[in-house]
């Protein structure tokens, strides 16, 4: 088990938004990482963090005392921000082009960037990692450093929140060779950075469209389940996915109704056993945020439920239920993951822990 002798100083880019707030909340009391810098847009610069988020703090728990009086810095003041931290988490709200540029700018100051943003998810030499699934994709960082001309600076990203409830099951079942998947995700409003106070028209409502989400749900798993070749990530061609993504009146928790065809036919009992026994690098190394076990399988017909299971292992774990044979596909199941913990800030924190344990992130 890896142990860190001294806490690393961390900056949060975009620290006043909903995902930035989730980072702040989850990092309170973290054994390895200490938030020392918060950066945001010009409107927040110079304010204390407490002043900057006044009237728009969206977390259930109060603002952590340690960050209340941190003066917010300008996220575009890259050299100054980077000089004060060992690495940064990125949750900035900018255009894709602006995010790509500023994250590379931070990396070129020799500051590792662990990003929640989607901008670099398809940059060939940027790893997009769920640490339990494709930890080997961090190998591509060396090729990225050569491109950027850096010694320790790089960018690593996490995949979209919508895939977190079903891709872990596909990985657990890979020996049975899943080759065709149909999935419908039922996605919480916090995925849009909203609460019911911000979005009252979602109460008692369903919106059958989330811009860009179906493309991410169909394509990102192929990259996560792909492999590193010649300094870049090559998506798998052994799997096809079709998806529909629906916004539902739930605050937190993305549910995935999933149908799977396998080349090798497992039994229901074998599938459930694989889920319950599945573990990855975070569990093996007992990283601070690692959910142990990673996946819980629930026997009850009415589980997993958002109200009961979204916060499994603090929101870092994945819940699966209702594995059963299907009349068209081989099997179907229901998956559930916390979209702003496992699917956003928490997934990035777990990634940073893995990168630290593997020696990619160190004290400056």
mmCIF file of C-alpha atoms in Angstrom:
data_model
loop_
_atom_site.group_PDB
_atom_site.id
_atom_site.type_symbol
_atom_site.label_atom_id
_atom_site.label_comp_id
_atom_site.label_asym_id
_atom_site.label_seq_id
_atom_site.Cartn_x
_atom_site.Cartn_y
_atom_site.Cartn_z
ATOM 1 C CA UNK A 1 0.000 0.000 0.000
ATOM 2 C CA UNK A 2 1.364 3.413 -1.024
ATOM 3 C CA UNK A 3 1.794 6.058 1.666
ATOM 4 C CA UNK A 4 2.458 9.734 1.064
ATOM 5 C CA UNK A 5 4.842 11.364 3.542
ATOM 6 C CA UNK A 6 3.752 14.969 2.975
ATOM 7 C CA UNK A 7 0.460 16.363 1.656
ATOM 8 C CA UNK A 8 0.478 17.777 -1.860
ATOM 9 C CA UNK A 9 -0.733 21.331 -2.474
ATOM 10 C CA UNK A 10 -3.695 21.349 -4.847
ATOM 11 C CA UNK A 11 -5.355 24.057 -6.926
ATOM 12 C CA UNK A 12 -8.964 23.927 -8.088
ATOM 13 C CA UNK A 13 -9.539 25.586 -11.463
ATOM 14 C CA UNK A 14 -13.176 26.615 -11.703
ATOM 15 C CA UNK A 15 -13.609 26.170 -7.975
ATOM 16 C CA UNK A 16 -16.814 28.221 -7.653
ATOM 17 C CA UNK A 17 -19.013 26.082 -9.969
ATOM 18 C CA UNK A 18 -20.949 22.980 -8.929
ATOM 19 C CA UNK A 19 -18.184 20.490 -9.773
ATOM 20 C CA UNK A 20 -15.595 22.816 -8.253
ATOM 21 C CA UNK A 21 -17.667 22.911 -5.080
ATOM 22 C CA UNK A 22 -17.837 19.121 -5.087
ATOM 23 C CA UNK A 23 -14.025 19.018 -5.326
ATOM 24 C CA UNK A 24 -13.771 21.420 -2.372
ATOM 25 C CA UNK A 25 -16.232 19.337 -0.349
ATOM 26 C CA UNK A 26 -14.644 15.949 -1.085
ATOM 27 C CA UNK A 27 -11.091 17.175 -0.468
ATOM 28 C CA UNK A 28 -11.906 18.483 3.007
ATOM 29 C CA UNK A 29 -9.766 16.361 5.327
ATOM 30 C CA UNK A 30 -8.198 14.353 2.478
ATOM 31 C CA UNK A 31 -5.099 12.499 3.768
ATOM 32 C CA UNK A 32 -2.936 13.242 0.709
ATOM 33 C CA UNK A 33 -4.186 16.502 -0.817
ATOM 34 C CA UNK A 34 -4.581 20.000 0.646
ATOM 35 C CA UNK A 35 -6.517 22.698 -1.246
ATOM 36 C CA UNK A 36 -4.272 25.764 -1.144
ATOM 37 C CA UNK A 37 -5.400 27.639 -4.276
ATOM 38 C CA UNK A 38 -8.829 28.253 -5.767
ATOM 39 C CA UNK A 39 -9.016 29.915 -9.169
ATOM 40 C CA UNK A 40 -12.063 31.109 -11.080
ATOM 41 C CA UNK A 41 -13.278 33.760 -13.519
ATOM 42 C CA UNK A 42 -12.647 37.481 -13.129
ATOM 43 C CA UNK A 43 -15.923 38.124 -11.308
ATOM 44 C CA UNK A 44 -14.687 36.117 -8.302
ATOM 45 C CA UNK A 45 -11.043 37.246 -8.260
ATOM 46 C CA UNK A 46 -9.963 38.878 -5.012
ATOM 47 C CA UNK A 47 -12.969 37.689 -3.050
ATOM 48 C CA UNK A 48 -12.672 35.119 -0.308
ATOM 49 C CA UNK A 49 -14.038 31.752 -1.365
ATOM 50 C CA UNK A 50 -16.929 32.202 1.038
ATOM 51 C CA UNK A 51 -17.789 35.540 -0.577
ATOM 52 C CA UNK A 52 -17.402 34.139 -4.097
ATOM 53 C CA UNK A 53 -19.957 31.349 -3.570
ATOM 54 C CA UNK A 54 -22.343 33.297 -1.349
ATOM 55 C CA UNK A 55 -25.919 32.440 -2.307
ATOM 56 C CA UNK A 56 -24.820 29.702 -4.718
ATOM 57 C CA UNK A 57 -23.214 27.005 -2.573
ATOM 58 C CA UNK A 58 -24.955 23.836 -3.793
ATOM 59 C CA UNK A 59 -23.516 21.142 -1.522
ATOM 60 C CA UNK A 60 -25.456 19.655 1.409
ATOM 61 C CA UNK A 61 -22.547 20.114 3.788
ATOM 62 C CA UNK A 62 -21.307 23.621 4.693
ATOM 63 C CA UNK A 63 -18.276 25.282 3.104
ATOM 64 C CA UNK A 64 -15.187 23.741 4.735
ATOM 65 C CA UNK A 65 -13.597 26.108 7.245
ATOM 66 C CA UNK A 66 -10.108 25.690 5.761
ATOM 67 C CA UNK A 67 -11.095 27.211 2.410
ATOM 68 C CA UNK A 68 -13.516 29.946 3.474
ATOM 69 C CA UNK A 69 -10.857 32.653 3.583
ATOM 70 C CA UNK A 70 -8.765 31.581 0.601
ATOM 71 C CA UNK A 71 -8.625 34.520 -1.820
ATOM 72 C CA UNK A 72 -9.825 33.451 -5.252
ATOM 73 C CA UNK A 73 -7.205 33.835 -7.991
ATOM 74 C CA UNK A 74 -7.681 34.445 -11.709
ATOM 75 C CA UNK A 75 -7.724 31.082 -13.502
ATOM 76 C CA UNK A 76 -6.049 32.772 -16.482
ATOM 77 C CA UNK A 77 -3.093 33.887 -14.353
ATOM 78 C CA UNK A 78 -1.515 30.541 -15.148
ATOM 79 C CA UNK A 79 2.105 31.091 -14.059
ATOM 80 C CA UNK A 80 1.080 32.591 -10.720
ATOM 81 C CA UNK A 81 -1.470 29.868 -9.895
ATOM 82 C CA UNK A 82 0.866 27.087 -11.003
ATOM 83 C CA UNK A 83 3.737 28.423 -8.882
ATOM 84 C CA UNK A 84 1.747 27.805 -5.698
ATOM 85 C CA UNK A 85 0.635 24.188 -6.208
ATOM 86 C CA UNK A 86 1.921 20.709 -6.975
ATOM 87 C CA UNK A 87 -0.968 19.912 -9.334
ATOM 88 C CA UNK A 88 -4.451 21.138 -10.255
ATOM 89 C CA UNK A 89 -7.933 19.778 -10.719
ATOM 90 C CA UNK A 90 -9.726 21.397 -13.653
ATOM 91 C CA UNK A 91 -13.457 22.125 -13.660
ATOM 92 C CA UNK A 92 -13.438 25.350 -15.648
ATOM 93 C CA UNK A 93 -16.496 26.620 -17.505
ATOM 94 C CA UNK A 94 -15.164 27.723 -20.900
ATOM 95 C CA UNK A 95 -15.459 26.756 -24.545
ATOM 96 C CA UNK A 96 -13.809 23.502 -25.616
ATOM 97 C CA UNK A 97 -11.046 25.395 -27.405
ATOM 98 C CA UNK A 98 -10.364 27.602 -24.369
ATOM 99 C CA UNK A 99 -10.263 24.585 -22.045
ATOM 100 C CA UNK A 100 -7.863 22.690 -24.303
ATOM 101 C CA UNK A 101 -5.571 25.706 -24.472
ATOM 102 C CA UNK A 102 -5.548 26.591 -20.772
ATOM 103 C CA UNK A 103 -5.087 22.999 -19.599
ATOM 104 C CA UNK A 104 -2.083 22.632 -21.909
ATOM 105 C CA UNK A 105 -0.788 25.965 -20.641
ATOM 106 C CA UNK A 106 -0.909 24.678 -17.056
ATOM 107 C CA UNK A 107 0.743 21.395 -18.058
ATOM 108 C CA UNK A 108 3.577 23.327 -19.715
ATOM 109 C CA UNK A 109 4.343 25.025 -16.379
ATOM 110 C CA UNK A 110 5.227 21.485 -15.203
ATOM 111 C CA UNK A 111 1.945 21.270 -13.301
ATOM 112 C CA UNK A 112 -0.058 18.051 -13.777
ATOM 113 C CA UNK A 113 -3.709 18.684 -14.675
ATOM 114 C CA UNK A 114 -6.394 16.180 -13.632
ATOM 115 C CA UNK A 115 -9.458 17.324 -15.525
ATOM 116 C CA UNK A 116 -13.170 16.800 -15.152
ATOM 117 C CA UNK A 117 -13.737 18.533 -18.494
ATOM 118 C CA UNK A 118 -14.489 16.790 -21.778
ATOM 119 C CA UNK A 119 -12.234 18.940 -23.991
ATOM 120 C CA UNK A 120 -9.217 16.596 -24.036
ATOM 121 C CA UNK A 121 -11.082 13.277 -23.877
ATOM 122 C CA UNK A 122 -10.260 12.548 -27.503
ATOM 123 C CA UNK A 123 -6.744 13.970 -27.599
ATOM 124 C CA UNK A 124 -4.877 10.783 -28.644
ATOM 125 C CA UNK A 125 -2.104 10.995 -26.027
ATOM 126 C CA UNK A 126 -4.290 12.145 -23.113
ATOM 127 C CA UNK A 127 -5.402 9.230 -20.917
ATOM 128 C CA UNK A 128 -9.139 9.068 -20.113
ATOM 129 C CA UNK A 129 -9.200 6.747 -17.151
ATOM 130 C CA UNK A 130 -11.522 5.017 -14.724
ATOM 131 C CA UNK A 131 -8.794 3.774 -12.340
ATOM 132 C CA UNK A 132 -10.466 0.403 -11.748
ATOM 133 C CA UNK A 133 -10.764 -0.243 -15.489
ATOM 134 C CA UNK A 134 -7.894 1.094 -17.606
ATOM 135 C CA UNK A 135 -5.064 2.156 -15.308
ATOM 136 C CA UNK A 136 -2.586 1.032 -18.002
ATOM 137 C CA UNK A 137 -3.669 3.996 -20.154
ATOM 138 C CA UNK A 138 -1.502 6.226 -17.948
ATOM 139 C CA UNK A 139 1.426 4.746 -19.915
ATOM 140 C CA UNK A 140 0.560 7.198 -22.695
ATOM 141 C CA UNK A 141 1.576 10.142 -20.480
ATOM 142 C CA UNK A 142 5.227 9.741 -21.484
ATOM 143 C CA UNK A 143 4.321 10.306 -25.149
ATOM 144 C CA UNK A 144 2.234 13.336 -24.171
ATOM 145 C CA UNK A 145 5.130 14.835 -22.206
ATOM 146 C CA UNK A 146 7.359 14.532 -25.273
ATOM 147 C CA UNK A 147 4.753 16.382 -27.356
ATOM 148 C CA UNK A 148 4.343 19.112 -24.748
ATOM 149 C CA UNK A 149 8.071 19.339 -24.017
ATOM 150 C CA UNK A 150 7.556 18.795 -20.293
ATOM 151 C CA UNK A 151 9.304 16.801 -17.592
ATOM 152 C CA UNK A 152 6.442 16.402 -15.124
ATOM 153 C CA UNK A 153 3.528 18.360 -16.608
ATOM 154 C CA UNK A 154 0.694 16.489 -18.332
ATOM 155 C CA UNK A 155 -3.088 16.277 -18.646
ATOM 156 C CA UNK A 156 -5.216 13.325 -17.541
ATOM 157 C CA UNK A 157 -9.007 13.281 -17.820
ATOM 158 C CA UNK A 158 -11.902 11.191 -16.551
ATOM 159 C CA UNK A 159 -14.746 10.020 -18.805
ATOM 160 C CA UNK A 160 -18.337 11.205 -18.847
ATOM 161 C CA UNK A 161 -20.635 10.715 -15.862
ATOM 162 C CA UNK A 162 -23.242 8.840 -17.923
ATOM 163 C CA UNK A 163 -21.029 5.786 -18.545
ATOM 164 C CA UNK A 164 -20.058 5.119 -14.927
ATOM 165 C CA UNK A 165 -23.040 2.900 -14.110
ATOM 166 C CA UNK A 166 -22.601 0.343 -16.894
ATOM 167 C CA UNK A 167 -19.018 0.303 -18.203
ATOM 168 C CA UNK A 168 -17.606 -1.206 -14.956
ATOM 169 C CA UNK A 169 -19.931 -4.184 -15.476
ATOM 170 C CA UNK A 170 -18.782 -4.583 -19.077
ATOM 171 C CA UNK A 171 -15.165 -4.607 -17.866
ATOM 172 C CA UNK A 172 -15.957 -7.155 -15.144
ATOM 173 C CA UNK A 173 -17.490 -9.378 -17.840
ATOM 174 C CA UNK A 174 -14.816 -8.914 -20.515
ATOM 175 C CA UNK A 175 -13.831 -12.604 -20.597
ATOM 176 C CA UNK A 176 -17.324 -13.334 -21.981
ATOM 177 C CA UNK A 177 -16.670 -10.838 -24.812
ATOM 178 C CA UNK A 178 -19.584 -8.385 -24.787
ATOM 179 C CA UNK A 179 -19.953 -7.113 -28.338
ATOM 180 C CA UNK A 180 -23.262 -5.255 -28.548
ATOM 181 C CA UNK A 181 -24.838 -2.988 -25.930
ATOM 182 C CA UNK A 182 -28.040 -0.941 -25.833
ATOM 183 C CA UNK A 183 -28.360 1.474 -22.920
ATOM 184 C CA UNK A 184 -30.811 4.104 -21.738
ATOM 185 C CA UNK A 185 -29.517 6.426 -19.042
ATOM 186 C CA UNK A 186 -31.787 8.319 -16.660
ATOM 187 C CA UNK A 187 -29.714 11.296 -15.617
ATOM 188 C CA UNK A 188 -29.915 13.574 -12.591
ATOM 189 C CA UNK A 189 -30.207 17.338 -12.901
ATOM 190 C CA UNK A 190 -26.951 17.962 -11.023
ATOM 191 C CA UNK A 191 -25.286 16.654 -14.180
ATOM 192 C CA UNK A 192 -26.352 19.940 -15.749
ATOM 193 C CA UNK A 193 -25.000 21.876 -12.756
ATOM 194 C CA UNK A 194 -28.528 22.462 -11.494
ATOM 195 C CA UNK A 195 -30.638 22.016 -8.381
ATOM 196 C CA UNK A 196 -34.441 22.014 -8.280
ATOM 197 C CA UNK A 197 -34.243 25.597 -7.037
ATOM 198 C CA UNK A 198 -32.413 26.540 -10.250
ATOM 199 C CA UNK A 199 -34.569 24.380 -12.500
ATOM 200 C CA UNK A 200 -38.143 24.192 -11.120
ATOM 201 C CA UNK A 201 -39.513 23.120 -14.498
ATOM 202 C CA UNK A 202 -37.795 19.736 -13.957
ATOM 203 C CA UNK A 203 -40.043 18.911 -11.004
ATOM 204 C CA UNK A 204 -42.378 16.137 -12.148
ATOM 205 C CA UNK A 205 -40.863 16.306 -15.631
ATOM 206 C CA UNK A 206 -38.697 14.276 -18.014
ATOM 207 C CA UNK A 207 -36.707 15.757 -20.909
ATOM 208 C CA UNK A 208 -35.794 13.131 -23.532
ATOM 209 C CA UNK A 209 -32.665 14.917 -24.765
ATOM 210 C CA UNK A 210 -29.312 15.928 -23.276
ATOM 211 C CA UNK A 211 -27.060 17.636 -25.789
ATOM 212 C CA UNK A 212 -24.004 15.559 -26.747
ATOM 213 C CA UNK A 213 -24.678 12.936 -24.105
ATOM 214 C CA UNK A 214 -25.688 10.061 -26.370
ATOM 215 C CA UNK A 215 -22.553 10.440 -28.467
ATOM 216 C CA UNK A 216 -20.417 10.385 -25.293
ATOM 217 C CA UNK A 217 -22.277 7.364 -23.942
ATOM 218 C CA UNK A 218 -21.746 5.443 -27.175
ATOM 219 C CA UNK A 219 -18.137 6.429 -27.948
ATOM 220 C CA UNK A 220 -16.272 7.073 -24.685
ATOM 221 C CA UNK A 221 -16.569 3.466 -23.416
ATOM 222 C CA UNK A 222 -14.786 2.299 -26.577
ATOM 223 C CA UNK A 223 -11.798 4.488 -25.708
ATOM 224 C CA UNK A 224 -11.832 3.465 -22.038
ATOM 225 C CA UNK A 225 -11.866 -0.213 -23.093
ATOM 226 C CA UNK A 226 -9.239 0.362 -25.804
ATOM 227 C CA UNK A 227 -5.454 0.031 -25.564
ATOM 228 C CA UNK A 228 -2.251 2.042 -25.828
ATOM 229 C CA UNK A 229 -0.470 1.692 -29.176
ATOM 230 C CA UNK A 230 2.463 3.795 -30.393
ATOM 231 C CA UNK A 231 1.947 6.548 -27.836
ATOM 232 C CA UNK A 232 -1.789 6.987 -28.202
ATOM 233 C CA UNK A 233 -5.058 5.430 -27.103
ATOM 234 C CA UNK A 234 -6.763 3.261 -29.743
ATOM 235 C CA UNK A 235 -10.490 2.617 -29.077
ATOM 236 C CA UNK A 236 -11.688 -0.979 -29.146
ATOM 237 C CA UNK A 237 -13.491 -2.147 -32.274
ATOM 238 C CA UNK A 238 -14.855 -5.252 -30.533
ATOM 239 C CA UNK A 239 -17.888 -3.475 -29.103
ATOM 240 C CA UNK A 240 -20.783 -1.417 -30.437
ATOM 241 C CA UNK A 241 -23.038 0.695 -28.201
ATOM 242 C CA UNK A 242 -26.298 2.510 -28.883
ATOM 243 C CA UNK A 243 -27.637 4.911 -26.264
ATOM 244 C CA UNK A 244 -30.533 7.149 -25.323
ATOM 245 C CA UNK A 245 -30.059 9.700 -22.527
ATOM 246 C CA UNK A 246 -32.974 11.167 -20.599
ATOM 247 C CA UNK A 247 -33.020 13.934 -17.974
ATOM 248 C CA UNK A 248 -35.185 12.915 -15.013
ATOM 249 C CA UNK A 249 -36.389 14.721 -11.849
ATOM 250 C CA UNK A 250 -33.641 13.382 -9.597
ATOM 251 C CA UNK A 251 -30.973 15.541 -7.943
ATOM 252 C CA UNK A 252 -28.080 13.071 -7.886
ATOM 253 C CA UNK A 253 -27.481 9.642 -9.398
ATOM 254 C CA UNK A 254 -27.444 8.418 -13.003
ATOM 255 C CA UNK A 255 -29.277 5.139 -13.643
ATOM 256 C CA UNK A 256 -28.500 2.968 -16.686
ATOM 257 C CA UNK A 257 -30.864 0.330 -18.090
ATOM 258 C CA UNK A 258 -28.475 -1.832 -20.093
ATOM 259 C CA UNK A 259 -28.810 -4.741 -22.538
ATOM 260 C CA UNK A 260 -25.795 -6.860 -23.550
ATOM 261 C CA UNK A 261 -24.942 -9.515 -26.132
ATOM 262 C CA UNK A 262 -21.950 -11.811 -25.453
ATOM 263 C CA UNK A 263 -19.876 -13.927 -27.815
ATOM 264 C CA UNK A 264 -19.300 -16.417 -24.993
ATOM 265 C CA UNK A 265 -22.479 -17.200 -23.075
ATOM 266 C CA UNK A 266 -22.187 -16.869 -19.290
ATOM 267 C CA UNK A 267 -24.707 -17.939 -16.690
ATOM 268 C CA UNK A 268 -26.467 -15.374 -14.521
ATOM 269 C CA UNK A 269 -24.576 -16.707 -11.510
ATOM 270 C CA UNK A 270 -21.234 -16.240 -13.266
ATOM 271 C CA UNK A 271 -22.088 -12.631 -14.157
ATOM 272 C CA UNK A 272 -23.057 -11.797 -10.580
ATOM 273 C CA UNK A 273 -19.926 -13.463 -9.188
ATOM 274 C CA UNK A 274 -17.726 -11.438 -11.554
ATOM 275 C CA UNK A 275 -19.366 -8.195 -10.404
ATOM 276 C CA UNK A 276 -18.941 -8.967 -6.724
ATOM 277 C CA UNK A 277 -15.318 -10.041 -7.052
ATOM 278 C CA UNK A 278 -14.176 -7.357 -9.450
ATOM 279 C CA UNK A 279 -11.455 -5.025 -8.247
ATOM 280 C CA UNK A 280 -8.857 -2.789 -9.804
ATOM 281 C CA UNK A 281 -5.766 -0.802 -8.918
ATOM 282 C CA UNK A 282 -7.486 1.477 -6.334
ATOM 283 C CA UNK A 283 -8.736 -1.518 -4.348
ATOM 284 C CA UNK A 284 -5.446 -3.413 -4.618
ATOM 285 C CA UNK A 285 -3.469 -0.365 -3.429
ATOM 286 C CA UNK A 286 -6.149 0.689 -0.918
ATOM 287 C CA UNK A 287 -6.134 4.263 -2.187
ATOM 288 C CA UNK A 288 -7.810 6.753 0.193
ATOM 289 C CA UNK A 289 -10.997 7.127 -1.878
ATOM 290 C CA UNK A 290 -11.173 3.563 -3.204
ATOM 291 C CA UNK A 291 -14.597 1.936 -2.729
ATOM 292 C CA UNK A 292 -14.108 -1.587 -1.388
ATOM 293 C CA UNK A 293 -15.806 -3.470 -2.917
ATOM 294 C CA UNK A 294 -15.973 -1.363 -6.072
ATOM 295 C CA UNK A 295 -19.287 -2.850 -7.291
ATOM 296 C CA UNK A 296 -22.143 -3.940 -5.068
ATOM 297 C CA UNK A 297 -24.666 -6.377 -6.516
ATOM 298 C CA UNK A 298 -28.175 -6.053 -5.061
ATOM 299 C CA UNK A 299 -30.488 -9.078 -5.127
ATOM 300 C CA UNK A 300 -33.771 -7.220 -4.554
ATOM 301 C CA UNK A 301 -35.935 -6.687 -7.628
ATOM 302 C CA UNK A 302 -36.438 -3.018 -6.742
ATOM 303 C CA UNK A 303 -32.740 -2.127 -6.452
ATOM 304 C CA UNK A 304 -30.572 -0.225 -7.133
ATOM 305 C CA UNK A 305 -32.575 2.859 -6.239
ATOM 306 C CA UNK A 306 -31.396 6.451 -6.434
ATOM 307 C CA UNK A 307 -32.725 7.216 -2.938
ATOM 308 C CA UNK A 308 -31.005 4.199 -1.362
ATOM 309 C CA UNK A 309 -27.893 3.469 -3.369
ATOM 310 C CA UNK A 310 -26.490 6.634 -4.981
ATOM 311 C CA UNK A 311 -24.168 7.212 -2.016
ATOM 312 C CA UNK A 312 -22.819 3.656 -1.893
ATOM 313 C CA UNK A 313 -19.276 3.985 -0.505
ATOM 314 C CA UNK A 314 -19.694 7.735 -0.276
ATOM 315 C CA UNK A 315 -20.721 7.921 -3.928
ATOM 316 C CA UNK A 316 -17.435 6.389 -5.144
ATOM 317 C CA UNK A 317 -18.894 2.907 -5.658
ATOM 318 C CA UNK A 318 -21.147 1.473 -8.371
ATOM 319 C CA UNK A 319 -24.407 -0.399 -7.757
ATOM 320 C CA UNK A 320 -25.817 -3.095 -10.059
ATOM 321 C CA UNK A 321 -29.011 -5.110 -9.874
ATOM 322 C CA UNK A 322 -31.603 -7.032 -11.880
ATOM 323 C CA UNK A 323 -29.173 -9.102 -13.947
ATOM 324 C CA UNK A 324 -31.450 -11.366 -15.930
ATOM 325 C CA UNK A 325 -31.807 -13.046 -19.293
ATOM 326 C CA UNK A 326 -33.371 -11.071 -22.128
ATOM 327 C CA UNK A 327 -35.564 -12.184 -25.033
ATOM 328 C CA UNK A 328 -33.541 -10.265 -27.658
ATOM 329 C CA UNK A 329 -30.172 -9.582 -26.034
ATOM 330 C CA UNK A 330 -28.427 -12.178 -23.854
ATOM 331 C CA UNK A 331 -28.727 -10.325 -20.552
ATOM 332 C CA UNK A 332 -29.951 -7.020 -19.144
ATOM 333 C CA UNK A 333 -29.237 -5.181 -15.905
ATOM 334 C CA UNK A 334 -29.654 -1.878 -14.061
ATOM 335 C CA UNK A 335 -26.604 0.145 -13.043
ATOM 336 C CA UNK A 336 -26.359 3.237 -10.838
ATOM 337 C CA UNK A 337 -23.526 5.648 -10.092
ATOM 338 C CA UNK A 338 -23.279 9.020 -8.351
ATOM 339 C CA UNK A 339 -22.795 11.457 -11.202
ATOM 340 C CA UNK A 340 -20.925 14.238 -9.378
ATOM 341 C CA UNK A 341 -18.864 11.964 -7.098
ATOM 342 C CA UNK A 342 -17.890 8.847 -9.088
ATOM 343 C CA UNK A 343 -18.868 10.545 -12.349
ATOM 344 C CA UNK A 344 -17.125 13.893 -11.808
ATOM 345 C CA UNK A 345 -15.049 15.317 -8.951
ATOM 346 C CA UNK A 346 -14.705 12.053 -7.025
ATOM 347 C CA UNK A 347 -13.583 10.158 -10.104
ATOM 348 C CA UNK A 348 -10.943 12.820 -10.725
ATOM 349 C CA UNK A 349 -9.763 12.644 -7.096
ATOM 350 C CA UNK A 350 -9.449 8.863 -7.321
ATOM 351 C CA UNK A 351 -7.510 9.324 -10.573
ATOM 352 C CA UNK A 352 -5.164 11.797 -8.862
ATOM 353 C CA UNK A 353 -4.613 9.309 -6.052
ATOM 354 C CA UNK A 354 -3.710 6.623 -8.605
ATOM 355 C CA UNK A 355 -1.399 9.020 -10.459
ATOM 356 C CA UNK A 356 0.282 9.910 -7.163
ATOM 357 C CA UNK A 357 0.719 6.275 -6.141
ATOM 358 C CA UNK A 358 2.236 5.545 -9.551
ATOM 359 C CA UNK A 359 4.672 8.451 -9.266
ATOM 360 C CA UNK A 360 3.235 10.721 -11.954
ATOM 361 C CA UNK A 361 2.213 13.405 -9.451
ATOM 362 C CA UNK A 362 4.849 14.477 -6.933
ATOM 363 C CA UNK A 363 5.685 17.450 -4.759
ATOM 364 C CA UNK A 364 7.404 20.225 -6.693
#
